[in-house]
Short mmCIF file of C-alpha atoms in Angstrom, two decimals:
data_model
loop_
_atom_site.label_atom_id
_atom_site.label_comp_id
_atom_site.label_asym_id
_atom_site.label_seq_id
_atom_site.Cartn_x
_atom_site.Cartn_y
_atom_site.Cartn_z
CA UNK A 1060 79.88 72.85 194.30
CA UNK A 1061 79.26 69.62 195.95
CA UNK A 1062 77.59 68.45 192.72
CA UNK A 1063 80.65 69.72 190.98
CA UNK A 1064 83.13 67.65 193.04
CA UNK A 1065 81.13 64.76 192.51
CA UNK A 1066 81.00 65.11 188.78
CA UNK A 1067 84.95 65.51 188.80
CA UNK A 1068 85.30 62.22 190.88
CA UNK A 1069 82.98 60.29 188.66
CA UNK A 1070 84.67 61.59 185.50
CA UNK A 1071 88.18 60.61 187.15
CA UNK A 1072 86.92 57.05 187.99
CA UNK A 1073 85.59 56.66 184.43
CA UNK A 1074 88.93 57.99 183.14
CA UNK A 1075 90.79 55.42 185.21
CA UNK A 1076 88.74 52.59 183.87
CA UNK A 1077 89.08 53.67 180.32
CA UNK A 1078 92.74 54.13 180.84
CA UNK A 1079 92.92 50.70 182.42
CA UNK A 1080 91.07 48.87 179.51
CA UNK A 1081 92.94 50.96 176.63
CA UNK A 1082 96.49 50.45 178.31
CA UNK A 1083 95.89 46.72 179.11
CA UNK A 1084 98.34 44.51 177.11
CA UNK A 1085 96.10 43.00 174.27
CA UNK A 1086 96.97 39.41 173.24
CA UNK A 1087 96.25 36.98 170.50
CA UNK A 1088 94.64 33.86 171.78
CA UNK A 1089 95.44 30.31 171.45
CA UNK A 1090 92.79 29.73 168.90
CA UNK A 1091 94.66 31.64 166.34
CA UNK A 1092 97.19 28.90 166.29
CA UNK A 1093 95.55 26.47 163.66
CA UNK A 1094 95.72 22.84 164.57
CA UNK A 1095 97.62 20.18 162.31
CA UNK A 1096 100.54 22.62 161.82
CA UNK A 1097 103.80 21.53 160.56
CA UNK A 1098 106.82 24.12 160.96
CA UNK A 1099 108.27 24.79 157.49
CA UNK A 1100 111.81 25.69 158.45
CA UNK A 1101 112.90 27.10 154.96
CA UNK A 1102 109.90 29.55 155.09
CA UNK A 1103 110.94 30.34 158.80
CA UNK A 1104 114.36 31.26 157.61
CA UNK A 1105 112.91 33.22 154.64
CA UNK A 1106 110.84 35.29 157.16
CA UNK A 1107 113.76 35.56 159.70
CA UNK A 1108 115.70 37.23 156.63
CA UNK A 1109 113.00 39.18 155.66
CA UNK A 1110 112.02 40.54 159.29
CA UNK A 1111 115.90 41.65 159.71
CA UNK A 1112 116.04 39.94 163.14
CA UNK A 1113 119.95 39.38 162.77
CA UNK A 1114 120.10 43.30 162.39
CA UNK A 1115 119.46 44.06 165.96
CA UNK A 1116 119.33 40.48 167.99
CA UNK A 1117 122.80 39.29 166.93
CA UNK A 1118 125.12 39.13 169.93
CA UNK A 1119 126.85 42.29 170.22
CA UNK A 1120 130.51 42.53 169.49
CA UNK A 1121 130.92 39.37 167.30
CA UNK A 1122 130.16 38.90 163.68
CA UNK A 1123 128.21 35.62 163.33
CA UNK A 1124 124.69 36.83 162.54
CA UNK A 1125 122.68 33.61 163.67
CA UNK A 1126 124.10 33.85 167.38
CA UNK A 1127 121.28 35.87 168.70
CA UNK A 1128 122.48 36.76 172.31
CA UNK A 1129 121.33 40.27 171.58
CA UNK A 1130 122.85 43.59 173.60
CA UNK A 1131 123.04 45.87 170.52
CA UNK A 1132 122.05 49.43 171.62
CA UNK A 1133 119.29 51.23 169.50
CA UNK A 1134 119.43 54.99 170.54
CA UNK A 1135 116.33 56.93 170.38
CA UNK A 1136 114.94 60.33 171.48
CA UNK A 1137 113.39 58.51 174.51
CA UNK A 1138 116.44 56.66 175.64
CA UNK A 1139 118.66 53.74 174.72
CA UNK A 1140 117.11 50.36 174.11
CA UNK A 1141 119.25 47.17 174.23
CA UNK A 1142 117.89 44.35 172.00
CA UNK A 1143 117.27 41.47 174.07
CA UNK A 1144 118.49 37.82 173.70
CA UNK A 1145 116.35 35.78 171.35
CA UNK A 1146 118.30 32.70 171.00
CA UNK A 1147 116.79 29.33 172.33
CA UNK A 1148 118.89 29.40 175.43
CA UNK A 1149 116.45 28.48 178.32
CA UNK A 1150 117.96 30.80 180.90
CA UNK A 1151 118.75 33.98 178.95
CA UNK A 1152 116.93 33.56 175.61
CA UNK A 1153 113.53 32.57 174.60
CA UNK A 1154 114.04 28.81 175.13
CA UNK A 1155 111.06 28.60 177.44
CA UNK A 1156 108.64 30.65 175.49
CA UNK A 1157 105.68 28.99 173.96
CA UNK A 1158 104.61 29.46 170.32
CA UNK A 1159 101.90 31.75 171.54
CA UNK A 1160 104.40 33.84 173.67
CA UNK A 1161 106.31 34.26 170.53
CA UNK A 1162 103.38 35.23 168.46
CA UNK A 1163 102.23 37.86 170.92
CA UNK A 1164 105.76 39.47 171.21
CA UNK A 1165 106.36 39.73 167.67
CA UNK A 1166 102.78 40.74 166.59
CA UNK A 1167 101.22 42.37 169.68
CA UNK A 1168 104.43 43.57 171.34
CA UNK A 1169 103.48 41.79 174.57
CA UNK A 1170 106.42 39.84 176.33
CA UNK A 1171 106.26 36.48 177.65
CA UNK A 1172 105.46 38.03 181.19
CA UNK A 1173 102.43 39.80 179.73
CA UNK A 1174 104.12 43.19 179.71
CA UNK A 1175 104.04 45.65 177.04
CA UNK A 1176 107.29 45.71 175.02
CA UNK A 1177 108.70 48.84 173.47
CA UNK A 1178 108.00 49.61 169.78
CA UNK A 1179 111.96 49.45 169.08
CA UNK A 1180 110.83 45.80 168.22
CA UNK A 1181 108.79 46.81 164.97
CA UNK A 1182 105.69 45.27 165.79
CA UNK A 1183 103.56 47.62 163.93
CA UNK A 1184 104.70 45.99 160.96
CA UNK A 1185 105.02 42.60 162.18
CA UNK A 1186 101.47 42.60 163.16
CA UNK A 1187 100.77 42.42 159.46
CA UNK A 1188 102.35 39.02 159.22
CA UNK A 1189 100.51 35.73 158.78
CA UNK A 1190 100.43 33.85 161.92
CA UNK A 1191 101.75 30.88 160.12
CA UNK A 1192 104.89 32.73 159.05
CA UNK A 1193 105.64 33.78 162.36
CA UNK A 1194 105.25 30.32 163.64
CA UNK A 1195 107.74 29.10 161.16
CA UNK A 1196 110.16 31.90 162.11
CA UNK A 1197 109.82 30.87 165.61
CA UNK A 1198 110.71 27.09 164.75
CA UNK A 1199 113.72 28.30 162.56
CA UNK A 1200 115.02 30.58 165.56
CA UNK A 1201 114.74 27.28 167.71
CA UNK A 1202 117.40 25.53 165.36
CA UNK A 1203 119.96 28.31 165.98
CA UNK A 1204 122.64 28.08 168.67
CA UNK A 1205 121.79 29.08 172.32
CA UNK A 1206 123.69 32.00 173.57
CA UNK A 1207 124.16 32.66 177.13
CA UNK A 1208 124.21 36.60 177.22
CA UNK A 1209 121.99 37.90 180.01
CA UNK A 1210 119.71 40.84 178.66
CA UNK A 1211 120.68 44.51 179.50
CA UNK A 1212 118.19 46.83 180.96
CA UNK A 1213 117.07 49.70 178.74
CA UNK A 1214 118.08 52.95 179.44
CA UNK A 1215 114.53 54.93 179.38
CA UNK A 1216 113.77 58.00 181.75
CA UNK A 1217 110.30 58.65 182.94
CA UNK A 1218 107.59 58.59 181.86
CA UNK A 1219 108.67 56.38 179.04
CA UNK A 1220 109.53 53.64 181.46
CA UNK A 1221 106.21 53.25 182.48
CA UNK A 1222 105.16 50.34 180.20
CA UNK A 1223 101.70 50.42 180.93
CA UNK A 1224 101.49 53.70 178.87
CA UNK A 1225 102.55 51.86 175.80
CA UNK A 1226 99.05 50.57 175.74
CA UNK A 1227 98.00 54.07 174.97
CA UNK A 1228 100.49 54.29 172.06
CA UNK A 1229 99.52 51.03 170.74
CA UNK A 1230 95.75 52.37 170.80
CA UNK A 1231 96.86 55.35 168.52
CA UNK A 1232 99.44 53.59 166.39
CA UNK A 1233 98.29 50.06 166.07
CA UNK A 1234 95.24 48.27 164.41
CA UNK A 1235 96.17 44.40 165.01
CA UNK A 1236 95.34 43.62 161.22
CA UNK A 1237 96.93 41.36 158.82
CA UNK A 1238 98.27 42.45 155.78
CA UNK A 1239 95.20 42.51 153.21
CA UNK A 1240 95.74 41.77 149.61
CA UNK A 1241 94.79 44.23 147.10
CA UNK A 1242 92.71 42.37 144.47
CA UNK A 1243 93.65 45.13 141.89
CA UNK A 1244 97.21 44.09 141.86
CA UNK A 1245 98.76 40.60 140.75
CA UNK A 1246 100.02 37.97 143.24
CA UNK A 1247 103.70 39.29 142.82
CA UNK A 1248 102.99 42.83 143.85
CA UNK A 1249 100.88 41.41 146.67
CA UNK A 1250 103.65 39.18 147.91
CA UNK A 1251 105.99 42.24 147.73
CA UNK A 1252 103.51 44.36 149.68
CA UNK A 1253 103.26 41.68 152.45
CA UNK A 1254 107.04 41.48 152.62
CA UNK A 1255 107.41 45.08 152.62
CA UNK A 1256 104.70 46.25 155.08
CA UNK A 1257 105.05 43.04 157.38
CA UNK A 1258 108.35 41.32 158.04
CA UNK A 1259 110.48 43.76 155.97
CA UNK A 1260 109.42 46.87 158.07
CA UNK A 1261 110.90 49.27 155.64
CA UNK A 1262 108.51 52.03 156.62
CA UNK A 1263 109.83 51.94 160.33
CA UNK A 1264 112.95 53.65 159.35
CA UNK A 1265 111.98 55.25 156.04
CA UNK A 1266 109.31 57.28 157.50
CA UNK A 1267 109.07 60.57 159.72
CA UNK A 1268 107.86 60.13 163.25
CA UNK A 1269 105.76 62.35 165.24
CA UNK A 1270 106.78 63.69 168.51
CA UNK A 1271 105.27 60.69 170.33
CA UNK A 1272 107.35 58.18 168.17
CA UNK A 1273 104.63 57.06 165.72
CA UNK A 1274 104.92 56.91 162.00
CA UNK A 1275 103.15 59.89 160.36
CA UNK A 1276 100.86 58.38 157.89
CA UNK A 1277 100.65 60.81 155.18
CA UNK A 1278 104.44 60.74 155.11
CA UNK A 1279 104.86 56.96 155.16
CA UNK A 1280 108.08 55.96 153.00
CA UNK A 1281 108.92 59.66 152.58
CA UNK A 1282 112.01 59.56 154.66
CA UNK A 1283 112.84 60.85 157.89
CA UNK A 1284 115.32 62.07 160.53
CA UNK A 1285 117.43 58.95 161.62
CA UNK A 1286 116.45 57.98 165.03
CA UNK A 1287 119.65 55.80 165.85
CA UNK A 1288 122.02 58.26 164.70
CA UNK A 1289 123.15 61.21 162.58
CA UNK A 1290 121.89 62.06 159.38
CA UNK A 1291 118.80 61.34 157.14
CA UNK A 1292 116.76 58.43 156.09
CA UNK A 1293 116.15 58.82 152.33
CA UNK A 1294 112.62 59.21 150.89
CA UNK A 1295 111.91 55.99 149.03
CA UNK A 1296 108.73 56.93 147.13
CA UNK A 1297 108.99 57.81 143.43
CA UNK A 1298 108.72 61.49 143.94
CA UNK A 1299 111.01 64.21 142.85
CA UNK A 1300 112.25 64.15 146.73
CA UNK A 1301 112.62 60.47 146.66
CA UNK A 1302 114.01 57.79 144.09
CA UNK A 1303 112.78 57.06 140.58
CA UNK A 1304 114.06 53.77 140.19
CA UNK A 1305 112.73 50.93 137.70
CA UNK A 1306 111.90 47.44 139.09
CA UNK A 1307 115.14 46.16 138.01
CA UNK A 1308 117.13 48.80 139.63
CA UNK A 1309 115.19 48.05 142.87
CA UNK A 1310 115.48 44.26 142.55
CA UNK A 1311 119.43 44.76 142.05
CA UNK A 1312 119.73 47.05 144.95
CA UNK A 1313 117.97 44.63 147.32
CA UNK A 1314 120.78 41.83 146.20
CA UNK A 1315 123.59 43.93 145.99
CA UNK A 1316 123.20 47.10 147.95
CA UNK A 1317 124.37 49.15 144.65
CA UNK A 1318 122.22 52.16 143.63
CA UNK A 1319 121.44 52.79 139.94
CA UNK A 1320 124.01 55.54 140.42
CA UNK A 1321 126.74 52.96 141.44
CA UNK A 1322 126.80 54.09 144.92
CA UNK A 1323 126.75 51.33 147.57
CA UNK A 1324 124.32 51.48 150.65
CA UNK A 1325 126.03 52.17 153.86
CA UNK A 1326 125.38 52.04 157.60
CA UNK A 1327 122.22 50.12 158.72
CA UNK A 1328 120.91 49.93 154.92
CA UNK A 1329 124.27 47.65 154.30
CA UNK A 1330 122.94 45.56 157.23
CA UNK A 1331 119.48 45.41 155.76
CA UNK A 1332 121.06 44.13 152.20
CA UNK A 1333 122.89 41.40 154.03
CA UNK A 1334 119.35 40.05 155.00
CA UNK A 1335 117.77 41.01 151.59
CA UNK A 1336 120.69 39.25 149.56
CA UNK A 1337 119.57 36.14 151.48
CA UNK A 1338 115.97 36.13 150.04
CA UNK A 1339 115.00 34.07 147.26
CA UNK A 1340 115.20 35.93 143.84
CA UNK A 1341 111.11 35.78 143.55
CA UNK A 1342 110.60 37.60 146.77
CA UNK A 1343 113.27 40.41 146.00
CA UNK A 1344 111.54 40.89 142.76
CA UNK A 1345 108.20 40.92 144.50
CA UNK A 1346 109.36 43.68 146.98
CA UNK A 1347 110.64 45.64 144.34
CA UNK A 1348 107.39 45.47 142.12
CA UNK A 1349 105.50 46.82 145.26
CA UNK A 1350 108.29 49.56 146.28
CA UNK A 1351 108.45 51.11 142.88
CA UNK A 1352 104.43 51.56 143.05
CA UNK A 1353 104.44 53.48 146.53
CA UNK A 1354 102.26 56.32 146.23
CA UNK A 1355 104.72 59.73 145.45
CA UNK A 1356 105.09 61.75 148.55
CA UNK A 1357 107.13 64.72 149.28
CA UNK A 1358 109.69 64.58 151.86
CA UNK A 1359 113.14 66.03 151.30
CA UNK A 1360 116.24 66.18 153.46
CA UNK A 1361 116.63 69.39 155.19
CA UNK A 1362 119.42 71.72 153.60
CA UNK A 1363 121.07 71.88 156.94
CA UNK A 1364 120.65 68.41 158.60
CA UNK A 1365 119.65 68.87 162.17
CA UNK A 1366 122.68 68.17 164.40
CA UNK A 1367 122.10 65.99 167.38
CA UNK B 1452 133.34 51.92 125.37
CA UNK B 1453 133.71 55.39 124.64
CA UNK B 1454 131.70 56.21 127.41
CA UNK B 1455 134.02 54.18 129.84
CA UNK B 1456 136.70 55.84 128.18
CA UNK B 1457 135.41 59.04 129.07
CA UNK B 1458 134.77 58.03 132.49
CA UNK B 1459 138.10 56.84 132.98
CA UNK B 1460 139.54 60.30 131.72
CA UNK B 1461 137.25 61.95 134.03
CA UNK B 1462 138.60 59.89 136.87
CA UNK B 1463 142.10 60.72 136.07
CA UNK B 1464 141.43 64.37 135.96
CA UNK B 1465 139.53 64.19 139.08
CA UNK B 1466 142.43 62.71 140.54
CA UNK B 1467 144.74 65.12 139.36
CA UNK B 1468 142.93 68.10 140.11
CA UNK B 1469 141.41 66.96 143.49
CA UNK B 1470 145.02 66.79 144.79
CA UNK B 1471 144.70 70.50 145.54
CA UNK B 1472 141.52 70.12 147.67
CA UNK B 1473 141.41 68.69 151.35
CA UNK B 1474 141.72 64.94 151.94
CA UNK B 1475 137.68 64.93 152.47
CA UNK B 1476 137.02 66.29 148.85
CA UNK B 1477 139.84 64.01 147.44
CA UNK B 1478 138.35 60.78 149.01
CA UNK B 1479 134.86 61.71 148.13
CA UNK B 1480 135.92 62.52 144.42
CA UNK B 1481 137.55 59.17 144.33
CA UNK B 1482 134.31 57.30 145.39
CA UNK B 1483 132.24 59.36 142.99
CA UNK B 1484 134.75 58.51 140.16
CA UNK B 1485 134.19 54.61 140.85
CA UNK B 1486 130.86 54.74 139.50
CA UNK B 1487 131.76 54.95 135.99
CA UNK B 1488 133.81 51.83 136.03
CA UNK B 1489 131.43 50.07 138.23
CA UNK B 1490 128.62 50.65 135.56
CA UNK B 1491 130.86 49.39 132.92
CA UNK B 1492 131.48 46.38 135.03
CA UNK B 1493 128.01 45.43 135.83
CA UNK B 1494 127.23 46.10 132.01
CA UNK B 1495 129.99 43.53 131.17
CA UNK B 1496 128.74 41.18 133.88
CA UNK B 1497 125.28 40.99 132.44
CA UNK B 1498 126.64 40.91 128.71
CA UNK B 1499 124.95 44.11 127.97
CA UNK B 1500 128.51 45.18 127.02
CA UNK B 1501 130.04 42.08 125.23
CA UNK B 1502 132.73 40.67 127.60
CA UNK B 1503 136.27 40.82 126.83
CA UNK B 1504 139.20 40.24 129.60
CA UNK B 1505 140.77 43.45 128.43
CA UNK B 1506 137.55 45.40 129.10
CA UNK B 1507 137.23 43.59 132.56
CA UNK B 1508 140.77 44.50 133.56
CA UNK B 1509 140.21 48.17 132.31
CA UNK B 1510 137.27 48.47 134.49
CA UNK B 1511 138.88 46.87 137.46
CA UNK B 1512 142.24 48.42 137.40
CA UNK B 1513 141.13 52.06 138.17
CA UNK B 1514 139.29 50.81 141.20
CA UNK B 1515 142.23 48.82 142.78
CA UNK B 1516 144.57 51.41 142.01
CA UNK B 1517 142.61 54.40 143.51
CA UNK B 1518 141.44 52.19 146.55
CA UNK B 1519 144.94 52.42 147.59
CA UNK B 1520 145.09 56.20 147.53
CA UNK B 1521 141.69 56.29 149.07
CA UNK B 1522 142.62 54.45 152.36
CA UNK B 1523 145.42 56.71 152.89
CA UNK B 1524 143.05 59.82 152.78
CA UNK B 1525 141.98 59.82 156.38
CA UNK B 1526 144.24 61.58 158.52
CA UNK B 1527 143.42 62.67 161.91
CA UNK B 1528 141.10 65.67 161.77
CA UNK B 1529 139.08 64.73 158.93
CA UNK B 1530 136.34 63.10 160.96
CA UNK B 1531 132.83 63.95 160.72
CA UNK B 1532 131.68 67.23 162.64
CA UNK B 1533 134.37 69.43 160.97
CA UNK B 1534 133.71 72.36 158.47
CA UNK B 1535 133.52 69.66 155.36
CA UNK B 1536 130.76 67.37 155.51
CA UNK B 1537 131.56 63.64 155.48
CA UNK B 1538 129.70 60.34 156.08
CA UNK B 1539 132.92 58.79 157.28
CA UNK B 1540 132.32 56.63 160.36
CA UNK B 1541 134.34 57.08 163.58
CA UNK B 1542 135.30 53.51 163.30
CA UNK B 1543 137.61 54.33 160.58
CA UNK B 1544 140.03 55.88 163.28
CA UNK B 1545 138.84 53.62 166.45
CA UNK B 1546 139.46 50.41 164.23
CA UNK B 1547 141.91 51.76 161.73
CA UNK B 1548 143.54 48.24 160.98
CA UNK B 1549 140.23 46.92 160.34
CA UNK B 1550 139.39 49.60 157.91
CA UNK B 1551 142.79 48.86 156.15
CA UNK B 1552 142.14 45.17 155.89
CA UNK B 1553 138.64 45.88 154.39
CA UNK B 1554 140.28 47.99 151.82
CA UNK B 1555 143.03 45.65 151.11
CA UNK B 1556 140.19 42.96 150.48
CA UNK B 1557 138.56 45.35 148.00
CA UNK B 1558 141.77 45.67 146.08
CA UNK B 1559 142.66 41.84 146.08
CA UNK B 1560 138.78 41.22 144.69
CA UNK B 1561 138.79 43.88 142.21
CA UNK B 1562 142.21 42.43 141.06
CA UNK B 1563 140.82 38.96 140.97
CA UNK B 1564 137.86 40.28 138.84
CA UNK B 1565 140.20 41.98 136.46
CA UNK B 1566 141.75 38.74 135.66
CA UNK B 1567 138.48 36.46 135.25
CA UNK B 1568 138.65 34.23 132.55
CA UNK B 1569 135.04 34.43 131.17
CA UNK B 1570 131.80 36.37 131.82
CA UNK B 1571 130.46 34.03 134.49
CA UNK B 1572 133.72 33.93 136.34
CA UNK B 1573 133.66 37.87 136.01
CA UNK B 1574 130.03 38.07 137.31
CA UNK B 1575 130.86 35.95 140.39
CA UNK B 1576 133.93 37.88 141.14
CA UNK B 1577 131.98 41.08 140.92
CA UNK B 1578 129.53 40.00 143.32
CA UNK B 1579 132.39 39.65 145.77
CA UNK B 1580 133.66 43.10 145.04
CA UNK B 1581 129.99 44.43 145.60
CA UNK B 1582 129.82 42.62 148.84
CA UNK B 1583 133.14 44.45 149.82
CA UNK B 1584 131.32 47.71 148.95
CA UNK B 1585 128.52 46.92 151.41
CA UNK B 1586 130.66 45.47 154.13
CA UNK B 1587 133.02 48.43 154.37
CA UNK B 1588 130.17 51.20 153.98
CA UNK B 1589 128.28 49.06 156.87
CA UNK B 1590 130.84 49.61 159.37
CA UNK B 1591 132.82 52.68 158.09
CA UNK B 1592 130.38 54.83 156.36
CA UNK B 1593 127.70 56.28 158.62
CA UNK B 1594 125.70 58.23 156.11
CA UNK B 1595 126.14 59.63 152.58
CA UNK B 1596 127.90 63.07 152.72
#
């Protein structure tokens, strides 16, 4: 009996140590920031638009998309998240952040204070970005107006309010890898793949999530329940359940929001189009090239949409 | 052009027959009917159909005309959650003046496009119309019904 108790205690200690290490916020080191870097503001703007930053971080209750005071509510089964102020304001924004702070927030989901950030910020996609693009994005955001709006605390219940647990979540759903180009495809397709999987974070809404809020890999891009409101997010793979659009159809959609059936995107997709329509025509074409070659996957809107 | 005439006819018929259904069905029929003229308009703007001012006007007129009917088809009691499925957003009722203004802007922009002088002017004007589609759907349509 004694032996058994000792075993339990030893196991518990090992468990705690493992838990401690697994859940520890992991960050990118300063060595990742290449020396001799000069910011490219134009590229920063392109990344800002591709990343859809304005979609959530625009100061709530006004229409200027470059005022990044935050405050927009993002509902989820875990509670309500409020997008923080990411304007260059020193008091309430990210005016005092270092470049490395920003890179770690965006690509590792670790805030400037060293705490885990919630994956309402799609860092599972942003981890795929090139560090240089994130630095350019930071440089661009620094040129935008400072907004004084203070952050609103998230309304998250136990146990989700224990941020340390997010370390375990990241262990399950994050691999900290940059986008790897596929040599079997041309440069345009790979640029599109980078934009879709990285900054564009298309899969974050267009995929079903498991009960812990992680993307179901086998059904990536095959649509799923809308986390932030009523309805269903469509399957965008070229499957019978999804969309069989041509590259031109897709390019045109990203620019105008108009589907080949001449419907026009609504709700949060209309917001996405506002960002996509600001990209260069080449980048939209590249995204389309990649999107139309997604692996076809089943995923249908249920006949009776879940009411919630 | 034949296809377009057919679409216009279908739209007119829809408009006439839909009158007997409820406002939700009516407004959905109008929106679906927009697809035909819109398709024609995009073809004109790209030159896949040879551009003529008359064709542009013929594509834009039904949009302006039916949009006017459309914005009047949102009486109280036709919000989402009732027996008939609708993607109409709550903002249509909480921000009725904004909704009407968005509709009026669409009507003005379709009229402007319908009186464009040449293909390039029409293509630009049509972009404004498409932006109106998106802007209005963003705020006032929550999901596709």
